[in-house]
Coordinates of C-alpha atoms and ligand atoms in Angstrom, one line a residue:
X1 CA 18.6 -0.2 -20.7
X2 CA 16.1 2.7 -20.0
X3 CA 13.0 3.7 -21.4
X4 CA 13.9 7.0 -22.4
X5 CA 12.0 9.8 -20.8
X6 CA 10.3 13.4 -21.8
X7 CA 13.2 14.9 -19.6
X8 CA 15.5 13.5 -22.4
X9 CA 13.5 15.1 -24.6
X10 CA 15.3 18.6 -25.4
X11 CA 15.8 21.7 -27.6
X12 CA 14.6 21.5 -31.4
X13 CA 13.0 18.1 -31.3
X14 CA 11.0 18.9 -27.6
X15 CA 10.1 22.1 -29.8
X16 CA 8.4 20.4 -32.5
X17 CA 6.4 17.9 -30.6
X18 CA 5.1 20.3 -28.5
X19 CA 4.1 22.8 -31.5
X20 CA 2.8 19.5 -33.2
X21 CA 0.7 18.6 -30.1
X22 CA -0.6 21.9 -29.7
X23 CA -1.6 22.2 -33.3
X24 CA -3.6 18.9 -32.9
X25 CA -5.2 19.4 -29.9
X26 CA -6.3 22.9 -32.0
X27 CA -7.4 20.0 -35.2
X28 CA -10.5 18.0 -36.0
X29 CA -9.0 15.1 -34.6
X30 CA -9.2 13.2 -37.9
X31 CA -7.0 10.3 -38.5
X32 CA -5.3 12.5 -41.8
X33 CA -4.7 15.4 -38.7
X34 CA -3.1 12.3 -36.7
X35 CA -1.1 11.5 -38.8
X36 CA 0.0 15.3 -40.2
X37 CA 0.9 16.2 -36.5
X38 CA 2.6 12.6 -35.4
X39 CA 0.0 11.4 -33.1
X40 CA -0.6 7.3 -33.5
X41 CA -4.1 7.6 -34.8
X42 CA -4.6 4.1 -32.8
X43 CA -3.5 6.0 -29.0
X44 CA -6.5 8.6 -29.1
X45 CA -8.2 6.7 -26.2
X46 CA -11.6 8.7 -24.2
X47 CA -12.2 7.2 -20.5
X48 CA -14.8 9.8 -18.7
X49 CA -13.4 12.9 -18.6
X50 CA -10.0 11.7 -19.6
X51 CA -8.5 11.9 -22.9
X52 CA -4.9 10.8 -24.0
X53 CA -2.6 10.1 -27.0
X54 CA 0.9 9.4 -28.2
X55 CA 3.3 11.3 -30.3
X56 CA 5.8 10.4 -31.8
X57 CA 9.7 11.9 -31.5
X58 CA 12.7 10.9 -33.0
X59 CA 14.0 9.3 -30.1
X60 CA 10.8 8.8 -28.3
X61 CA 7.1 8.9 -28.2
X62 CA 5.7 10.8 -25.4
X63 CA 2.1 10.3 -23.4
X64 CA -0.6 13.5 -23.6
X65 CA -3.1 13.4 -21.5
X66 CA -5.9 15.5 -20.5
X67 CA -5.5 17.3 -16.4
X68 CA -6.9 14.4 -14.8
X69 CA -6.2 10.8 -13.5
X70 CA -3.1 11.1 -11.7
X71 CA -0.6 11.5 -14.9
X72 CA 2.4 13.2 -14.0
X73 CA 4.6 15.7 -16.7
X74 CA 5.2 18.9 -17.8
X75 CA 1.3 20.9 -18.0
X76 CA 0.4 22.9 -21.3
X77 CA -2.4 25.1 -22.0
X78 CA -4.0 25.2 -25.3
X79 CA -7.2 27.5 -26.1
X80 CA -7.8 27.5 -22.5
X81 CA -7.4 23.4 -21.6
X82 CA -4.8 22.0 -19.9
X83 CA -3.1 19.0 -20.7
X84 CA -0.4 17.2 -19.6
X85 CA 2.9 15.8 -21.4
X86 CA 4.3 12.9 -19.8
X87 CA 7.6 10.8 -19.7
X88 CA 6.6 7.1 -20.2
X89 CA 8.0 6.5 -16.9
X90 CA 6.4 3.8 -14.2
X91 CA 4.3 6.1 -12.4
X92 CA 2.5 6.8 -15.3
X93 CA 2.3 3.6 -16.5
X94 CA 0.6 2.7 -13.6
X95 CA -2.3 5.9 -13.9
X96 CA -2.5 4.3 -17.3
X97 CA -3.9 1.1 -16.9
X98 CA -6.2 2.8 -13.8
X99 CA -7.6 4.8 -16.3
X100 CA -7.7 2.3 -19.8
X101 CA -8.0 -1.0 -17.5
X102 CA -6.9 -2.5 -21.6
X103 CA -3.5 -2.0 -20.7
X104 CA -3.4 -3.9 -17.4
X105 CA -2.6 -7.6 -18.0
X106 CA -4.8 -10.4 -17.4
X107 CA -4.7 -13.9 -17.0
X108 CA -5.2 -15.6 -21.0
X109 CA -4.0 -19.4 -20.3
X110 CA -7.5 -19.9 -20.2
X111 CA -8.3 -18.9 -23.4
X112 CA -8.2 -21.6 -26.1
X113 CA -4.8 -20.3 -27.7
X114 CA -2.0 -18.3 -25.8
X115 CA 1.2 -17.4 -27.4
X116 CA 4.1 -15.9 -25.3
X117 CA 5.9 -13.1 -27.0
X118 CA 8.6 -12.1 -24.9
X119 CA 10.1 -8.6 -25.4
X120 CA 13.9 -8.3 -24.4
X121 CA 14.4 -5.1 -25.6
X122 CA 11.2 -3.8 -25.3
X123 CA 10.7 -2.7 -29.1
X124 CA 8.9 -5.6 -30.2
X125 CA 5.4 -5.3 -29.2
X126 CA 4.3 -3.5 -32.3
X127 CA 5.3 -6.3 -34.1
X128 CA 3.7 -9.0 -32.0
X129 CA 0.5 -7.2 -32.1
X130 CA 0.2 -6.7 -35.9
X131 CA 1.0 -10.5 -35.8
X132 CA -2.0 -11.9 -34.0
X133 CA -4.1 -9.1 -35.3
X134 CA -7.2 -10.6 -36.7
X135 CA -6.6 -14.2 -34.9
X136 CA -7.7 -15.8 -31.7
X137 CA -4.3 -15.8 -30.1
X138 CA -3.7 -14.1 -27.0
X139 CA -0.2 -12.7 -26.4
X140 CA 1.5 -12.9 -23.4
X141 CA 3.5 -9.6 -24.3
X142 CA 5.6 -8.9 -20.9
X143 CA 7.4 -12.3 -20.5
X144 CA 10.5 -11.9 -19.2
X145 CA 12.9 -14.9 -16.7
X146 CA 15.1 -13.6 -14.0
X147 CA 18.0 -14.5 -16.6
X148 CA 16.5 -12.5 -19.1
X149 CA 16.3 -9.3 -16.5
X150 CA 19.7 -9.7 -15.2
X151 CA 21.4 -9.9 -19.3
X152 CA 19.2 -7.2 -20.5
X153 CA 19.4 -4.7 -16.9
X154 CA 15.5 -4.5 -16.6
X155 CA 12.9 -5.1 -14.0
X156 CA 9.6 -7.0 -13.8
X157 CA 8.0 -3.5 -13.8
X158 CA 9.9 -2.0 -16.7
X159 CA 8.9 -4.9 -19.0
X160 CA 5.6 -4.9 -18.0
X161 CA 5.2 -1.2 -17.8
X162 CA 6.9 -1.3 -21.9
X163 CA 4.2 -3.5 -22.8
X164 CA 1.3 -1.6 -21.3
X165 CA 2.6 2.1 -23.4
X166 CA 2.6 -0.5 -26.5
X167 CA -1.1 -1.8 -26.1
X168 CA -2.3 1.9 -25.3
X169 CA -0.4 3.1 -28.2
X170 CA -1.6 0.4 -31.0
X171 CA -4.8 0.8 -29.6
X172 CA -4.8 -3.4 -28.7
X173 CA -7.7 -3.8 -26.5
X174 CA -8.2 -7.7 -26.6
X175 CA -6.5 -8.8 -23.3
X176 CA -3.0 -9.1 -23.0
X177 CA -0.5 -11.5 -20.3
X178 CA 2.3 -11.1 -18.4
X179 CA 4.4 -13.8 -17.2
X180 CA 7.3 -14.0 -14.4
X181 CA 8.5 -17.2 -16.7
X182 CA 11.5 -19.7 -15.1
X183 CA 10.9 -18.6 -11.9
X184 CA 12.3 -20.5 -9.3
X185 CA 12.2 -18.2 -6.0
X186 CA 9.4 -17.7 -3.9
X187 CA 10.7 -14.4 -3.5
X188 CA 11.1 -13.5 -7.0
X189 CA 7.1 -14.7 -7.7
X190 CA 6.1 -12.6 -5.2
X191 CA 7.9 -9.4 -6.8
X192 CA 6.5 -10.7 -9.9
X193 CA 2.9 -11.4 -8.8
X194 CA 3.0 -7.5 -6.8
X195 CA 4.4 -6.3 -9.8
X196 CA 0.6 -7.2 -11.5
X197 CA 2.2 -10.3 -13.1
X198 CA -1.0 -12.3 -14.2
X199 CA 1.1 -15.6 -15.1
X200 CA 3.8 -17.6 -12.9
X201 CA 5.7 -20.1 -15.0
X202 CA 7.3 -22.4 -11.9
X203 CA 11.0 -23.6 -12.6
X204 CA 11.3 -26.6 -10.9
X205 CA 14.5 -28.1 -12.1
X206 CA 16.1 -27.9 -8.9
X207 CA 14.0 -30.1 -6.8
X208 CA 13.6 -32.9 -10.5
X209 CA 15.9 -35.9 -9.4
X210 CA 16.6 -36.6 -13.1
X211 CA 19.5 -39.3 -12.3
X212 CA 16.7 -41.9 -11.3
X213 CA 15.8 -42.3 -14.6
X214 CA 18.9 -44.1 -14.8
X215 CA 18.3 -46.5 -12.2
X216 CA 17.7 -50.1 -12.7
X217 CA 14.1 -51.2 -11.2
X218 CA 15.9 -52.9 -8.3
X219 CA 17.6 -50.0 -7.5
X220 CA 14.7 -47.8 -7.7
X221 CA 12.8 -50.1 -5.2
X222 CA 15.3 -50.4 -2.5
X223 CA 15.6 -46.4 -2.7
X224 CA 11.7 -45.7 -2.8
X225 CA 8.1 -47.5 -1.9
X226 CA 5.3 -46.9 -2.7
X227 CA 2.0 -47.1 -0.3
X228 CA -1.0 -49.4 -0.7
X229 CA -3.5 -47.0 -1.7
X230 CA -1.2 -45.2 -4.1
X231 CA 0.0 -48.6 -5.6
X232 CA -3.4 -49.7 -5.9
X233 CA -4.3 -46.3 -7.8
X234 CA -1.6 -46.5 -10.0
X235 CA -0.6 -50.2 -10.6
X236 CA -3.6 -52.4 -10.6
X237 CA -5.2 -50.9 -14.0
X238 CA -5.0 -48.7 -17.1
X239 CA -5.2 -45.3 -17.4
X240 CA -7.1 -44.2 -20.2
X241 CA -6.5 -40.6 -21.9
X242 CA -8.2 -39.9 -24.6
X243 CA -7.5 -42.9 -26.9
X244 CA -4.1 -44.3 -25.1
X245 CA -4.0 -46.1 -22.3
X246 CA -0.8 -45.7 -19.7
X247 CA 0.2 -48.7 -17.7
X248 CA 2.4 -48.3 -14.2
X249 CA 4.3 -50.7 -13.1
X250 CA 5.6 -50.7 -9.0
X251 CA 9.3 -49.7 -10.2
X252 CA 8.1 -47.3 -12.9
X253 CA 5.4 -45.4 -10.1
X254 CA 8.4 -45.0 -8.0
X255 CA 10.5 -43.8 -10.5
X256 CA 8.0 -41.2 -11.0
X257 CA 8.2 -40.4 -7.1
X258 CA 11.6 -40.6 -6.7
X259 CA 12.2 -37.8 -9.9
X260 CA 9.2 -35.8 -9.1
X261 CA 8.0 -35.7 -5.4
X262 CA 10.2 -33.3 -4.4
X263 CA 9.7 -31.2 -7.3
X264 CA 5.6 -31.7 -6.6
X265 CA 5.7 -30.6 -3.0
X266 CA 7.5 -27.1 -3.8
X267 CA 4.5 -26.8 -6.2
X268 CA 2.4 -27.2 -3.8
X269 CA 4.0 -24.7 -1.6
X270 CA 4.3 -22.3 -4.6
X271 CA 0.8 -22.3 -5.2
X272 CA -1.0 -22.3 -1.5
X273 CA 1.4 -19.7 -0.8
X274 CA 1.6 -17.5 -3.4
X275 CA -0.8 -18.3 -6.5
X276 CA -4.1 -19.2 -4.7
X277 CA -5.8 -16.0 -4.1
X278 CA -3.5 -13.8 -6.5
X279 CA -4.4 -12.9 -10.0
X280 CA -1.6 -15.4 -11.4
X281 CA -2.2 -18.4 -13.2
X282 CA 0.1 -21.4 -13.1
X283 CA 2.4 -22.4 -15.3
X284 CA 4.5 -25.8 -14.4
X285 CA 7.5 -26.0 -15.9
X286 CA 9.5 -29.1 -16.1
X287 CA 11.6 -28.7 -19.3
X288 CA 14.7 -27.5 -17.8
X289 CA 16.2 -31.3 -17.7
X290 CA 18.7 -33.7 -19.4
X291 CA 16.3 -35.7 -20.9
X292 CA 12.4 -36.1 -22.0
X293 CA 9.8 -36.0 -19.5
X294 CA 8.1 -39.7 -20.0
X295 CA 4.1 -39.5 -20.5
X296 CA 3.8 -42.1 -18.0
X297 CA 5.6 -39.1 -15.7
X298 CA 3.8 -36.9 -17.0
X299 CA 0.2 -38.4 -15.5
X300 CA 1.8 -39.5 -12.4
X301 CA 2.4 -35.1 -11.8
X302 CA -0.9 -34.3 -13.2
X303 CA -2.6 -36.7 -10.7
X304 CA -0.3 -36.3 -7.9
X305 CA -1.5 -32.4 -8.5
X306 CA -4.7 -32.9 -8.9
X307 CA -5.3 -34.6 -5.6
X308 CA -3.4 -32.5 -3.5
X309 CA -5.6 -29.5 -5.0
X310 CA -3.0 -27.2 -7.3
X311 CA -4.8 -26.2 -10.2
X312 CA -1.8 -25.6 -12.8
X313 CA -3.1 -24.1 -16.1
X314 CA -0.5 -25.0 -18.6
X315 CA 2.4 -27.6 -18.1
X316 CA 5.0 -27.8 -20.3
X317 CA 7.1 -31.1 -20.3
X318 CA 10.6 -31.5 -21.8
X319 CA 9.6 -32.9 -25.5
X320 CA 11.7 -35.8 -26.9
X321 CA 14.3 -34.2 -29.7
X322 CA 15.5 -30.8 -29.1
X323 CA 13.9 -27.8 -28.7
X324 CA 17.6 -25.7 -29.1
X325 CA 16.8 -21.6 -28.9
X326 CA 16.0 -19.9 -32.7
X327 CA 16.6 -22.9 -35.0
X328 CA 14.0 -25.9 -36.0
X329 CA 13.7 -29.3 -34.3
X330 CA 16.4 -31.1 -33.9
X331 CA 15.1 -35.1 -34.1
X332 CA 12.9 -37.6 -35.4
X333 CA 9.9 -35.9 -36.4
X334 CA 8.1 -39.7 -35.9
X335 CA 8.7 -40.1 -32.7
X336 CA 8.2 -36.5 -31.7
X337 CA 4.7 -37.0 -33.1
X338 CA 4.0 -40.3 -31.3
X339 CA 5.1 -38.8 -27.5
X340 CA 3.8 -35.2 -28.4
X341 CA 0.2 -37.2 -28.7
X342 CA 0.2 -38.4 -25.3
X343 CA 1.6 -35.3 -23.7
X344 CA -1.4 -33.4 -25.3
X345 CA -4.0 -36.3 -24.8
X346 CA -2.5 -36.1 -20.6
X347 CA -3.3 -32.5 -20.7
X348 CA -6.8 -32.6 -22.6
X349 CA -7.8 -35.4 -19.9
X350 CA -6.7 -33.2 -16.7
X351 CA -8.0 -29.7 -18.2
X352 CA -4.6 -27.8 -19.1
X353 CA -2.4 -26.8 -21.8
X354 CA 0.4 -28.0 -22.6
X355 CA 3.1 -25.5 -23.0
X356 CA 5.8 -24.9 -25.8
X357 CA 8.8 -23.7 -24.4
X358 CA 11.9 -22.4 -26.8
X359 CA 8.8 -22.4 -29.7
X360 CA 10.2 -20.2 -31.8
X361 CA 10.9 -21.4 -35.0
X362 CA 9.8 -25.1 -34.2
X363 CA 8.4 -24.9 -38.0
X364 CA 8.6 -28.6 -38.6
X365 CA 6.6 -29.6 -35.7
X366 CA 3.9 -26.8 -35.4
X367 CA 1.7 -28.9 -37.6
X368 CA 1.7 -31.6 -35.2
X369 CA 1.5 -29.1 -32.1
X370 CA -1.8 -28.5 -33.8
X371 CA -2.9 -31.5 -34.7
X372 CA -2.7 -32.8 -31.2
X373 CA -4.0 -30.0 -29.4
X374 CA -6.4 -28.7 -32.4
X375 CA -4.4 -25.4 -31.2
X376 CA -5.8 -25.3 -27.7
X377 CA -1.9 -24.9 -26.5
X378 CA 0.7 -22.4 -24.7
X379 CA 3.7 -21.3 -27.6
X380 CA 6.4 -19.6 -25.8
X381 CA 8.9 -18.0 -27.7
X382 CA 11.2 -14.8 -26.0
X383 CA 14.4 -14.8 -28.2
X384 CA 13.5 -14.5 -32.0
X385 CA 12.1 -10.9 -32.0
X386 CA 16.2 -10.8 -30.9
X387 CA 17.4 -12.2 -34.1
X388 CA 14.8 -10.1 -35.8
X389 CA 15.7 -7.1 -35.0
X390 CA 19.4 -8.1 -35.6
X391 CA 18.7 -8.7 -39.5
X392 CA 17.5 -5.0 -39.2
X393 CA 20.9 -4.3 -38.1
X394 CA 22.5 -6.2 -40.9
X395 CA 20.5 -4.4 -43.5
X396 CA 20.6 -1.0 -42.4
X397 CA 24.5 -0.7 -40.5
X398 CA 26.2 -3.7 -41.7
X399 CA 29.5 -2.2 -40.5
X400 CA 28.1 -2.5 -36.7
X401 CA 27.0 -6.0 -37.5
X402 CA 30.2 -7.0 -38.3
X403 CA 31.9 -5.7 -35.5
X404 CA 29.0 -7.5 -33.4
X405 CA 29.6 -10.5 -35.2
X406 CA 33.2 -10.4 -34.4
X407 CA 33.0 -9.6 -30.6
X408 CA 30.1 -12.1 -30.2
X409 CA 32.7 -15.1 -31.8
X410 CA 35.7 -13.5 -29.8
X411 CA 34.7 -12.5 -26.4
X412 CA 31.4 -14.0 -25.3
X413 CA 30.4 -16.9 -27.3
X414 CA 32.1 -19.4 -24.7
X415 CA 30.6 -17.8 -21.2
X416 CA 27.3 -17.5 -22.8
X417 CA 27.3 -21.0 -23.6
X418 CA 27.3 -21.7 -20.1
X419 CA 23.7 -20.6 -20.1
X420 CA 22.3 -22.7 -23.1
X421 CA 22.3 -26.3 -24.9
X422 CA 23.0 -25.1 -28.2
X423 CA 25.5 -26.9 -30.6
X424 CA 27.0 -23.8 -32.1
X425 CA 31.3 -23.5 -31.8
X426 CA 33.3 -21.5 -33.0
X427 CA 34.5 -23.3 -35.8
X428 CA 30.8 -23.9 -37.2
X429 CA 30.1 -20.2 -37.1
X430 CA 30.1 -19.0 -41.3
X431 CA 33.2 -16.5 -42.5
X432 CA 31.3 -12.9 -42.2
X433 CA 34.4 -12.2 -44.2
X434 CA 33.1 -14.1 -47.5
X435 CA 29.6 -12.1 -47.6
X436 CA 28.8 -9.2 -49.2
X437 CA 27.1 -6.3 -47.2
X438 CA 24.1 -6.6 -49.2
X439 CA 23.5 -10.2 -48.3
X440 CA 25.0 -9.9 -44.9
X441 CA 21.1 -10.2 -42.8
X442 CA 21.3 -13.6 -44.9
X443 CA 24.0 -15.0 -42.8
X444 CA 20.6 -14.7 -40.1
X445 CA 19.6 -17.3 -42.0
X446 CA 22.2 -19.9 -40.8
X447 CA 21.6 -21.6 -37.6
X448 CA 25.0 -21.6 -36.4
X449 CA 25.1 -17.6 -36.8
X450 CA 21.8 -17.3 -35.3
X451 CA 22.5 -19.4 -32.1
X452 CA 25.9 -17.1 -32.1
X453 CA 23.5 -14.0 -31.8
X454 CA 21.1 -15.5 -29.9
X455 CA 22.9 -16.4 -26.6
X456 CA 25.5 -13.6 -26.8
X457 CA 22.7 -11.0 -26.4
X458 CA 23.6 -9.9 -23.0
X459 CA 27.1 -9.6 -23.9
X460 CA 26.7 -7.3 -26.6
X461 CA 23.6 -5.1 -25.0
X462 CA 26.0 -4.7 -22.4
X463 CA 29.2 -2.7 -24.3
X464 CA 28.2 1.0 -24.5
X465 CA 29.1 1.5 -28.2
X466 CA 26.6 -1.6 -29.5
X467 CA 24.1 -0.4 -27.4
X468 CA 23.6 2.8 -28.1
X469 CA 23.9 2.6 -32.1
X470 CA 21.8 -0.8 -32.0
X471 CA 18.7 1.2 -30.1
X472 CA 19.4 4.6 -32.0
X473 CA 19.4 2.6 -35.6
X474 CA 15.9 0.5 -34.4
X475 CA 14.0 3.2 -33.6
X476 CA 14.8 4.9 -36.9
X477 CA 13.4 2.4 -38.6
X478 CA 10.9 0.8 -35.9
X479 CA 8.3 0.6 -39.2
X480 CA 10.3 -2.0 -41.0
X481 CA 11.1 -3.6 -37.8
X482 CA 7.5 -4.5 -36.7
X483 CA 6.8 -6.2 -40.4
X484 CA 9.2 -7.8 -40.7
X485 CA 9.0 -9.6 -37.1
X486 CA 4.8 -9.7 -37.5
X487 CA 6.0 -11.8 -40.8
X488 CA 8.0 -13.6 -39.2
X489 CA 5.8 -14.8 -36.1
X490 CA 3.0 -15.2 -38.4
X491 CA 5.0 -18.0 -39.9
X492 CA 4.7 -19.8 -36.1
X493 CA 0.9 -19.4 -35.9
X494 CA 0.4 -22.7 -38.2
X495 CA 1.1 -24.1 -34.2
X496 CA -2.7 -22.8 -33.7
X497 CA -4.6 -23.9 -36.9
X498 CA -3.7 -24.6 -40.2
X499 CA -5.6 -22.0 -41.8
X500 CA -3.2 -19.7 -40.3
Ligands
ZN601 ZN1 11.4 -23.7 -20.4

């Protein structure tokens, strides 16, 4: 996937955005001329001496700026002035957020709510934005895991660079994020981080010795000690937070150890090498595992962190239940309560958020998430803006979503579910053949067709025909696209207050 330049800009349509930016630039300037020439009335940012806009193509929007601040393009004079028109390539994404600092990222975990609203395809910000319009959520619009890059062909820079032309353009001057998320190399946080990543979500899952949650107490104690000082800290009372109390015993501290020390000291490393000093806050991520992070656990990391001096900003445990991709909870919404109530109380007492990963469309437990947390949280969600613009699909070329459907069932269903829990089969996936193309973006409405679409998205990104007709048929209608997705998120905001 590329962001399509000027230089693929050509003949009649090159010819009418230039005439239509020359006209304007001849205009009042009014939003009515704005809109009569295709210029996004919200993009007509001043800086100093510099002035700059977007106009819209069929294909494309292209960047005009005034003959200043490093921009790079094709130069046109008009009455005199000359301006620049320039591909929305990384060079001048870069002069961009020099010159509107607004669309350089920045760190928002500290800010009472955060939602991560990551972009695969780079056609959802639009969307996002008109969602938390008018809200105190921050968005964490460039989000993207190594995974995520490799399925989709893109790069830390691309994504963020996407999300940058999307903030100018909407005219979103708030604060955005931008997160390197499941990152478990020290080599990828550092591209990330030089990349102006403002956000590090730390994958540990490799170094979590899950297995020893299996182990009988004896066992655990001939494996692991514990020493005097840390036994006395941990064993010999209570830990209050908030209005529950935690209780260690010696086997259960060293269960703690044995799962989590290793994973602890690579987080320690992380940080003192690559996050202290950097403009990235720290995410801890510890959901990546078989089965539920205990609160008890829980503390023990918090603390452990806490003395050895890494300041994480968000954690996010693995909840009890499931948290599959694109469908509700899975589990008893009871006990989810009663665990998700520690969890929050643990982070409230150490100064952190807790962090919702796979959060979209989690509706059955977003009134707890903010009950708990009174919306002081982290919701990440990356994969429903997917499924989103997939119903677009359905609606407006159900012929191409049928095909999808059908290669998605027969060719890559099975390897993608190497990547993913999720309970969908082939045998629970509804007959496309029994709905009408009128209904068909209903069939979006089953989970078992959405996981389907969900996890096969690199698959079908990846053959040529898809691609090109999927990107073609959302830009043509990019409108409908971004209300129907800002609808759609605004449905997850009830995770941030119930007025929502
Ligand atoms: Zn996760």
């Amino acid at each position: 996937m590329t962001t399509p330049l000027l230089y693929g800009i050509k003949g009649k349509e090159k010819k009418k955005m230039y005439d239509n930016i020359k006209e304007f630039l001849c205009s009042e300037k009014s939003r009515e001329d704005m809109d009569r020439f295709g210029i996004y009335p919200d993009s007509f940012h001043k800086n100093g001496n510099i002035t700059a806009f977007m106009v819209r193509g069929e294909r494309a929007d292209l960047l005009v700026t005034s003959f200043a601040g490093g921009f790079h393009g094709e130069e046109i004079e008009v009455n005199g002035e000359k301006w620049i028109v320039c591909p929305k390539d990384h060079l001048n994404a870069e002069a961009l957020r020099r010159v509107f600092p607004f669309t350089s990222p920045r760190a928002v975990l500290g800010e009472s709510s955060s939602m991560g609203l990551g972009d695969r395809l780079g056609i959802a910000a639009p969307g996002h934005l008109h969602a938390i319009s008018g809200t105190e959520v921050y968005p964490v619009l460039a989000q993207q895991s190594m995974r995520e890059l490799n399925l989709t062909h893109r790069t830390f820079e691309d994504v963020l660079d996407c999300a940058s032309f999307f903030v100018f353009r909407e005219g979103y001057k708030k604060g955005f994020g931008a997160d390197g998320d499941h990152l478990k190399k020290k080599e990828d946080i550092r591209t990330a981080i030089s990349c102006g990543f403002t956000m590090i979500t730390l994958d540990c899952s490799e170094y979590i010795r899950g297995d020893a949650l299996e182990y009988s107490d004896e066992k655990v104690l001939s494996i692991c000690d514990a020493d005097k000082e840390e036994e006395e800290l941990f064993c010999t009372r209570s830990h209050r937070v908030g209005e529950y109390s935690l209780e260690f015993s010696k086997a259960e501290l060293c269960r703690a150890k044995l799962i989590y020390n290793e994973a602890i000291e690579y987080t320690a490393e992380v940080y003192e090498e690559l996050i202290k000093g950097s403009n990235a806050e720290l995410e801890l991520s510890i959901d990546e595992t078989s089965s539920p992070t205990l609160p008890v656990h829980h503390y023990y990391i918090a603390s452990k962190l806490r003395s050895i001096g890494v300041e994480v900003k968000s954690i996010a445990p693995r909840f009890i239940g499931e948290f599959q991709k694109g469908i509700d909870y899975i589990g008893d919404i009871k006990v989810f309560e009663e665990q998700f109530a520690v969890h929050a109380a643990i982070a409230e007492s150490f100064g952190y958020k807790l962090s919702i990963h796979s959060g979209s469309d989690k509706f059955s437990v977003f009134p707890i998430i903010e009950k708990y947390t009174r919306g002081k949280v982290h919701l990440k969600t990356a994969g429903t803006n997917w499924l989103e613009a997939m119903k677009i699909i359905a609606k407006k070329d159900p012929g191409l979503y049928r095909r999808i459907h059908d290669y998605a069932l027969q060719n890559a269903l099975e390897k993608a579910k190497a990547f993913y829990h999720v309970d969908v089969t082939e045998e629970k996936v509804p007959q496309i053949n029994d709905v009408c193309d009128e209904k068909l973006y209903t069939l979006l409405e089953n989970d078992m067709e959405r996981q389907l679409i969900h996890i096969t998205y690199g698959f079908i990104l990846d053959e040529k025909e898809f691609n090109e007709k999927l990107f073609s048929t959302w830009r043509k209608h990019d409108e409908e696209y971004a209300v129907s997705l800002a609808a759609h998120i605004k449905k997850h905001l009830t995770a941030f207050t119930p007025f929502y």
